[in-house]
Coordinates of C-alpha atoms in Angstrom, one line a residue:
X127 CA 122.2 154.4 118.5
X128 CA 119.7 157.5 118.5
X129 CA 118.3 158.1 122.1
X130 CA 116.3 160.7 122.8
X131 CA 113.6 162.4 125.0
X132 CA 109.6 161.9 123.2
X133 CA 109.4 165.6 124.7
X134 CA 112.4 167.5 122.4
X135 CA 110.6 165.8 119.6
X136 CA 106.7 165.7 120.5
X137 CA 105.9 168.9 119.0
X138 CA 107.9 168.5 115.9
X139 CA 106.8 167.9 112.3
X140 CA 109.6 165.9 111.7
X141 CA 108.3 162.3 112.2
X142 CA 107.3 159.7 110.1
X143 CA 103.0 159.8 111.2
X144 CA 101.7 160.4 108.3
X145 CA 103.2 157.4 106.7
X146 CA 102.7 155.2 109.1
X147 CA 98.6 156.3 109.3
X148 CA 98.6 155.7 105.5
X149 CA 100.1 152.3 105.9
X150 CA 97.6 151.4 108.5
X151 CA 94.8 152.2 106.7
X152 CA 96.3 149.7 104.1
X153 CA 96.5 147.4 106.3
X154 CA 93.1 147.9 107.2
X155 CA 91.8 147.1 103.9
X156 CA 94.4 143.8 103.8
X157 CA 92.8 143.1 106.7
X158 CA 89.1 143.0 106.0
X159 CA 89.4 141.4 102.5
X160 CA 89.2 138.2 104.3
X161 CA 85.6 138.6 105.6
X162 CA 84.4 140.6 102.9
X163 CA 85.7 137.6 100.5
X164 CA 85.2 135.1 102.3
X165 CA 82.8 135.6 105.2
X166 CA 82.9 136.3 108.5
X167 CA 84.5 133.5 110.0
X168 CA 87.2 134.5 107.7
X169 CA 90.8 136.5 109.3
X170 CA 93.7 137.8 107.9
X171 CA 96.9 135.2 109.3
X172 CA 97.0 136.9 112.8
X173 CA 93.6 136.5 113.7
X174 CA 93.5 132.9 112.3
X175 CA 96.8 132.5 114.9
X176 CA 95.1 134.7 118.0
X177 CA 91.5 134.1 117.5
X178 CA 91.3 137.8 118.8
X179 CA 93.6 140.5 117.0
X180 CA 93.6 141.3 113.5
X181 CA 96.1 143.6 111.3
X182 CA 92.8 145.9 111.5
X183 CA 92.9 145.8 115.2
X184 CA 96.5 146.7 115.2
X185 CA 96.0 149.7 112.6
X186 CA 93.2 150.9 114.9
X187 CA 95.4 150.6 117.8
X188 CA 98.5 152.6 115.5
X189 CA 95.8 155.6 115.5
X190 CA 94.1 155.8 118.8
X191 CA 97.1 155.8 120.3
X192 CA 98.5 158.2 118.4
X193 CA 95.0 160.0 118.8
X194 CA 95.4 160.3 122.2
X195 CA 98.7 161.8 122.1
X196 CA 97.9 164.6 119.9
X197 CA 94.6 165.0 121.2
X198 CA 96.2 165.8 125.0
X199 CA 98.7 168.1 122.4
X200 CA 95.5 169.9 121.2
X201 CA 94.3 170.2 124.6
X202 CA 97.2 171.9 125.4
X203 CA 97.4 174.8 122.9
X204 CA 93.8 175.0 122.9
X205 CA 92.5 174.4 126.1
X206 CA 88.9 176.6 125.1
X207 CA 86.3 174.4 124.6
X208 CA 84.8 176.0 121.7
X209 CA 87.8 176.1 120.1
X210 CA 88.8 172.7 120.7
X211 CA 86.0 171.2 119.7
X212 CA 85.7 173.2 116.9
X213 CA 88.6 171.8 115.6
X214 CA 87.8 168.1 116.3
X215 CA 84.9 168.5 114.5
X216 CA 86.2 170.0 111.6
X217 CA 88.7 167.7 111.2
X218 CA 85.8 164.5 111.7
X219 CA 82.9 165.3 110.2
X220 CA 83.3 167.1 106.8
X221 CA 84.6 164.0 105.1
X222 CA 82.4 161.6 107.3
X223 CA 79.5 163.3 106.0
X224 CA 80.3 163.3 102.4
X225 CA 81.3 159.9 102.2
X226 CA 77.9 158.6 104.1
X227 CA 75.9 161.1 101.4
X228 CA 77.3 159.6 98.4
X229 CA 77.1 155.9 99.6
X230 CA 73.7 156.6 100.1
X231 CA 72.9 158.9 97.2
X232 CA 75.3 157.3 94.5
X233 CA 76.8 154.0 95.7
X234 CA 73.3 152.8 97.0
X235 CA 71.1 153.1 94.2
X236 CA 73.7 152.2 91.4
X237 CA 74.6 148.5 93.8
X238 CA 70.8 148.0 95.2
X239 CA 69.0 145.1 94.1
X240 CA 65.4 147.9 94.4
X241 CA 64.5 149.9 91.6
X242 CA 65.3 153.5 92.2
X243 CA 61.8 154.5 93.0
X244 CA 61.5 151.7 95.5
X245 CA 65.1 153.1 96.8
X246 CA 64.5 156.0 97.3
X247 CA 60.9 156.1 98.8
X248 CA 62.7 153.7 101.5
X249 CA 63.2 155.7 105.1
X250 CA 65.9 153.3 105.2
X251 CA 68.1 155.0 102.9
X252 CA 67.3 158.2 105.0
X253 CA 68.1 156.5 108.3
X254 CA 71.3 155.8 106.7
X255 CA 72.3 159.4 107.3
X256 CA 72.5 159.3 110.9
X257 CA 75.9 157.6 110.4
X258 CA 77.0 162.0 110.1
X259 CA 75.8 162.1 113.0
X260 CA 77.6 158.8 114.7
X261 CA 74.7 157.0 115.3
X262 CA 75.6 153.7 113.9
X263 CA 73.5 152.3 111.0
X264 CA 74.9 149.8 109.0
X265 CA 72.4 148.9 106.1
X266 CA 70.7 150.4 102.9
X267 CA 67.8 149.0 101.2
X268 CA 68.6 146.4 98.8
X269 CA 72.7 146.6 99.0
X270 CA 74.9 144.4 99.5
X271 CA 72.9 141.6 100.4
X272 CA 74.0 139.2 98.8
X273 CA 77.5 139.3 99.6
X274 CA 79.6 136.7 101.9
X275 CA 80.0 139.1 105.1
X276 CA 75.7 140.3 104.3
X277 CA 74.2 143.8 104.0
X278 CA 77.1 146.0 105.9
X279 CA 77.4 149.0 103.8
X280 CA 80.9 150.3 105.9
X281 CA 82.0 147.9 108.9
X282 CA 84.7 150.8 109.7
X283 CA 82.6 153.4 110.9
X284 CA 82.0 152.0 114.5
X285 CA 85.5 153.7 115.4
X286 CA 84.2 156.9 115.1
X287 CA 82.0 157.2 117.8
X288 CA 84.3 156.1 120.0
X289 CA 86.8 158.5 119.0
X290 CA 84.7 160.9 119.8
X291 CA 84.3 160.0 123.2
X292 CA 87.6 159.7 124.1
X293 CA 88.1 163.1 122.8
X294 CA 85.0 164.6 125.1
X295 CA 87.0 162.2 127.9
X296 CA 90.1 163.6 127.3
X297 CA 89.3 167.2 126.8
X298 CA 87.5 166.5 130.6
X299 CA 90.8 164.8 131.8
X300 CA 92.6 167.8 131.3
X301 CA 90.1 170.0 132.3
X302 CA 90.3 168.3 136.0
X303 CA 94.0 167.7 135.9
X304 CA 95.7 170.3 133.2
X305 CA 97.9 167.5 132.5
X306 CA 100.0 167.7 135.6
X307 CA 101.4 164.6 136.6
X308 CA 100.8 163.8 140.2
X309 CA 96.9 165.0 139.2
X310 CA 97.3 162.6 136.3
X311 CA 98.2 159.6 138.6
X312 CA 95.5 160.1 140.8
X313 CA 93.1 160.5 137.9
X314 CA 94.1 156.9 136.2
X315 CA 93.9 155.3 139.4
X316 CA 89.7 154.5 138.5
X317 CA 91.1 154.0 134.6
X318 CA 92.8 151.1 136.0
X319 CA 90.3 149.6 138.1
X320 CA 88.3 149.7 135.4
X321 CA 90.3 147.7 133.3
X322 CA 91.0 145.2 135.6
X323 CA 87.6 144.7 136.0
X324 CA 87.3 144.5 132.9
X325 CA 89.8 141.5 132.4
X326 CA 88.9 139.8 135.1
X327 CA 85.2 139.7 134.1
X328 CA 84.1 140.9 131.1
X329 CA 87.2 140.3 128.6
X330 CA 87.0 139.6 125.9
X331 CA 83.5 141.2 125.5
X332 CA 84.0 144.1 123.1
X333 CA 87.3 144.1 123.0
X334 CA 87.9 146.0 119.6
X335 CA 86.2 148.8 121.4
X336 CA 88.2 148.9 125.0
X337 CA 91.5 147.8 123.4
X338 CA 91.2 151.0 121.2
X339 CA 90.0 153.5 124.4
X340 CA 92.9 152.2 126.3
X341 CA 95.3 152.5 123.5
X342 CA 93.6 156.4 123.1
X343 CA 94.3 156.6 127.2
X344 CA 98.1 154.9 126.5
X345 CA 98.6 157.9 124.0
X346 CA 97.4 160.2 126.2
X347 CA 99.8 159.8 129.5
X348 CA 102.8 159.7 126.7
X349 CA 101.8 163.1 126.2
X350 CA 101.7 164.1 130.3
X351 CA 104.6 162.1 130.8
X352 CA 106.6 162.9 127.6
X353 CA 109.6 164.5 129.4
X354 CA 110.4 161.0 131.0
X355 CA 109.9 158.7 128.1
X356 CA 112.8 158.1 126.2
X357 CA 113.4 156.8 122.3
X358 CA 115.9 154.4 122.2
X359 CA 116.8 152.5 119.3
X360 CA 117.9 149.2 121.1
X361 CA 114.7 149.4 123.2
X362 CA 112.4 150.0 120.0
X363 CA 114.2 147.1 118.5
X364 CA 114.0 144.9 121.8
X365 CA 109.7 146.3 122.0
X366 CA 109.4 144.8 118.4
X367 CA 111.3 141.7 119.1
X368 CA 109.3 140.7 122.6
X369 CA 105.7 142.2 120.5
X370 CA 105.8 139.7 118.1
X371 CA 107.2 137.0 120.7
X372 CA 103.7 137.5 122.6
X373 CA 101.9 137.4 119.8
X374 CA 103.3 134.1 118.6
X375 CA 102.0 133.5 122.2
X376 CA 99.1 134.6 121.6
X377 CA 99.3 137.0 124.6
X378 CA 98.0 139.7 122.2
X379 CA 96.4 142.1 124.8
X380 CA 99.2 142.1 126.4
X381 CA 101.8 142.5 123.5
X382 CA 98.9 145.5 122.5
X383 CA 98.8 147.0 125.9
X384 CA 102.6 147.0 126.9
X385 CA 104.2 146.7 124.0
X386 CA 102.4 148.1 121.0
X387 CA 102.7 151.6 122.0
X388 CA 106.4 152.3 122.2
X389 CA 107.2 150.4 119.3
X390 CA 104.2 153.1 117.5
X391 CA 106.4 156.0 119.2
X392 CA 109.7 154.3 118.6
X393 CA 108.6 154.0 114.9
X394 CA 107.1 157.3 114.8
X395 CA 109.8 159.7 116.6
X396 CA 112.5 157.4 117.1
X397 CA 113.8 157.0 113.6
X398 CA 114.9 160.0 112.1
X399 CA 111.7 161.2 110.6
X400 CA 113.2 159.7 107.1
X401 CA 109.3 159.7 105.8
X402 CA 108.4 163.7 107.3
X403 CA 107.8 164.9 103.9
X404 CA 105.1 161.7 103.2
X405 CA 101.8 162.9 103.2
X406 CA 102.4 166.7 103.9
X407 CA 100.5 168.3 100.8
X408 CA 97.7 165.0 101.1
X409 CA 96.7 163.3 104.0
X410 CA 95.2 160.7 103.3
X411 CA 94.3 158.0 105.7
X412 CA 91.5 159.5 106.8
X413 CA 90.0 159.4 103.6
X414 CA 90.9 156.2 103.0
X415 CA 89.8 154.2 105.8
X416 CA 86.2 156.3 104.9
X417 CA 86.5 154.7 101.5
X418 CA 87.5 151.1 101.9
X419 CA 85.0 148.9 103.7
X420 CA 82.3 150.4 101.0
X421 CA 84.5 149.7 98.1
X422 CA 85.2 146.6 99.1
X423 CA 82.0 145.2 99.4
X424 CA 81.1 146.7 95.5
X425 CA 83.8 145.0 94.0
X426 CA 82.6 141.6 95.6
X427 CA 78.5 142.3 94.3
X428 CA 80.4 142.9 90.8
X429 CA 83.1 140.6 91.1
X430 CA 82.1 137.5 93.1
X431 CA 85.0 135.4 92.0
X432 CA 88.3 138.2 92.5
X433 CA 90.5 136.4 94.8
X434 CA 91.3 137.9 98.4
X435 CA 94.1 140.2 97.2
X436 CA 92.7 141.3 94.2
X437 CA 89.7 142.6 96.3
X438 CA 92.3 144.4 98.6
X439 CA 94.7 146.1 95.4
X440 CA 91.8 147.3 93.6
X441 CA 90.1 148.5 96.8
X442 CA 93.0 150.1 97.8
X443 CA 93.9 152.4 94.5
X444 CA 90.1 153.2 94.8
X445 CA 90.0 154.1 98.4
X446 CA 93.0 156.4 97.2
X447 CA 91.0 157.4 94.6
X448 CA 88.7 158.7 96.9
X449 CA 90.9 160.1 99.6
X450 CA 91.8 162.4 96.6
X451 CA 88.5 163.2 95.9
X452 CA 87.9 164.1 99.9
X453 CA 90.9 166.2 99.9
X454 CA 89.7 168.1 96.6
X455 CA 85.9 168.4 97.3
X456 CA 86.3 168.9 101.0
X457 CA 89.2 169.1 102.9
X458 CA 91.1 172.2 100.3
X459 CA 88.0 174.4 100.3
X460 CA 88.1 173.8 104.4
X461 CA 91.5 174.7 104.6
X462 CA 91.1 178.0 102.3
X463 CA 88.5 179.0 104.3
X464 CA 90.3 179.0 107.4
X465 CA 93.2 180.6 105.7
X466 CA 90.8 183.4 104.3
X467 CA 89.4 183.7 107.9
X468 CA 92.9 184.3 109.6
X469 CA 93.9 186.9 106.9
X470 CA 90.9 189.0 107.6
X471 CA 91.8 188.6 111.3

């Protein structure tokens, strides 16, 4: 059985990441077909069993824990600020901001129940923008508000703030430690506390959000202690096994919190990198997970009756649709850019 070292394999290509962000950002879509169908007392078969997790929690988990790891990576090889950031925000925002224009320029006025005049004379449409700027606003005039889970124009966005912070945290964390690992321990030792406190008096308050900075934090020490963490088959196999016995228990923080993250590495690193080529040319997820929530909610204003998984096939070959679109309107001329900019270097 394959054992190996996550630090002869951390800074490799070969892995399967890309396929397993795509696949989460599926799941994500599987996952909120129930309350955009149905409501939002509605949940996908694990939250109806844990009252808590969803497969949408679990996808978010799958990238902020792999954030963190290749954020602390980034940090690394880049460890200017300017540079750093410039990166993070290049990679974030382009497609963010497109997708917010054209739900509010496009998607808004074809879906609102207000004429276009009325639309468009609305600051609400305009406050809609902010959403480039990850302030969180949630509504347009007039859209969407007659469907089960009400007015939400795109549920998913909330993550993005948050990842934001945790790359400002992080870049700070290694700024104060450089990733050493004594420094690291002694940094994480007011991490902890924090979460303690946090379970012992504020759980489950907001517990999308803290789940998915402690998964980022998680990803993060895998990086600083890469060169003891090992990939073992048996013990990827074994991670999986006791994961989904805690969930049946419905012990799902601490499946997500002890568990969840080697079986993401085990599953990432561990097994061969059969899927390295997925996703290389296009990659997607991103895009994708822009896409869905907004999507989904159209098809249910124009298709009330669609059962749950008709919402969530169609939504998903659109949301690739539009991934595509991203990659072609945005994310290529990015990259030739760049590329131009380095030859004249």
């Amino acid at each position: 059985m394959t054992s190996l070292k996550l630090s002869d394999v951390a800074e490799s290509r070969v892995n399967n990441l890309n396929l397993m962000r795509f696949v989460a950002a599926i799941f994500v879509i599987i996952s909120h077909c129930y309350s955009v169908v149905l409501g939002s007392d509605a949940g996908d078969f694990v939250y109806r069993h844990t009252k808590q997790l969803t497969f949408g929690g679990m996808s978010v988990g799958l990238f902020f824990v792999f954030g963190g790891f290749l954020i602390a990576r980034s940090c690394e090889h880049h460890s200017d600020a300017k540079t750093f950031f410039k990166q993070r925000v290049s990679r974030l925002f382009p497609e963010l901001i497109f997708v917010v224009s054209a739900s509010a320029l496009v998607l808004g006025p074809l879906v609102s129940t207000l004429a276009p005049g009325e639309y468009f004379t609305n600051p609400q449409t305009y406050r809609y923008f902010l959403n480039s700027f990850l302030i969180m606003v949630h509504e347009l005039p007039g859209v969407f508000t007659n469907n089960p889970l009400g007015n939400t124009v795109n549920a998913s966005l909330w993550t993005l703030p948050v990842e934001f912070c945790c790359y400002i945290l992080c870049f700070i964390g290694f700024k104060l430690t450089r990733f050493n690992q004594k420094r690291f321990i002694l940094a994480s030792v007011p991490v902890v506390a924090l979460i303690v406190l946090y379970v012992w008096k504020f759980s489950p308050q907001q517990l999308s959000v803290v789940r998915a900075v402690v998964l980022f934090y998680i990803g993060v020490a895998f990086w600083v202690f890469r060169d003891k963490i090992r990939i073992h088959t048996a013990a990827g196999i074994v991670a999986t096994a006791a994961f989904c016995v805690l969930l049946y228990a419905k012990l799902d923080v601490l499946a997500m919190m002890l568990l969840f993250p080697y079986v993401c590495f085990w599953l990432g690193y561990g097994t061969g990198g059969r899927f390295s080529n997925f996703g290389k040319k296009f990659e997607l997820s991103y895009g994708i997970y822009l896409w869905a929530f907004p999507i989904q909610q159209t098809l249910v204003q124009l298709f009330p009756t669609w059962p749950i998984y008709g919402n969530a096939v169609c939504a998903a070959l659109l949301a690739i649709c539009g991934a595509f679109l991203n990659y072609a309107v945005i994310v290529r001329p990015l990259k030739k850019n760049i590329r131009q900019k380095q030859t004249l270097r």
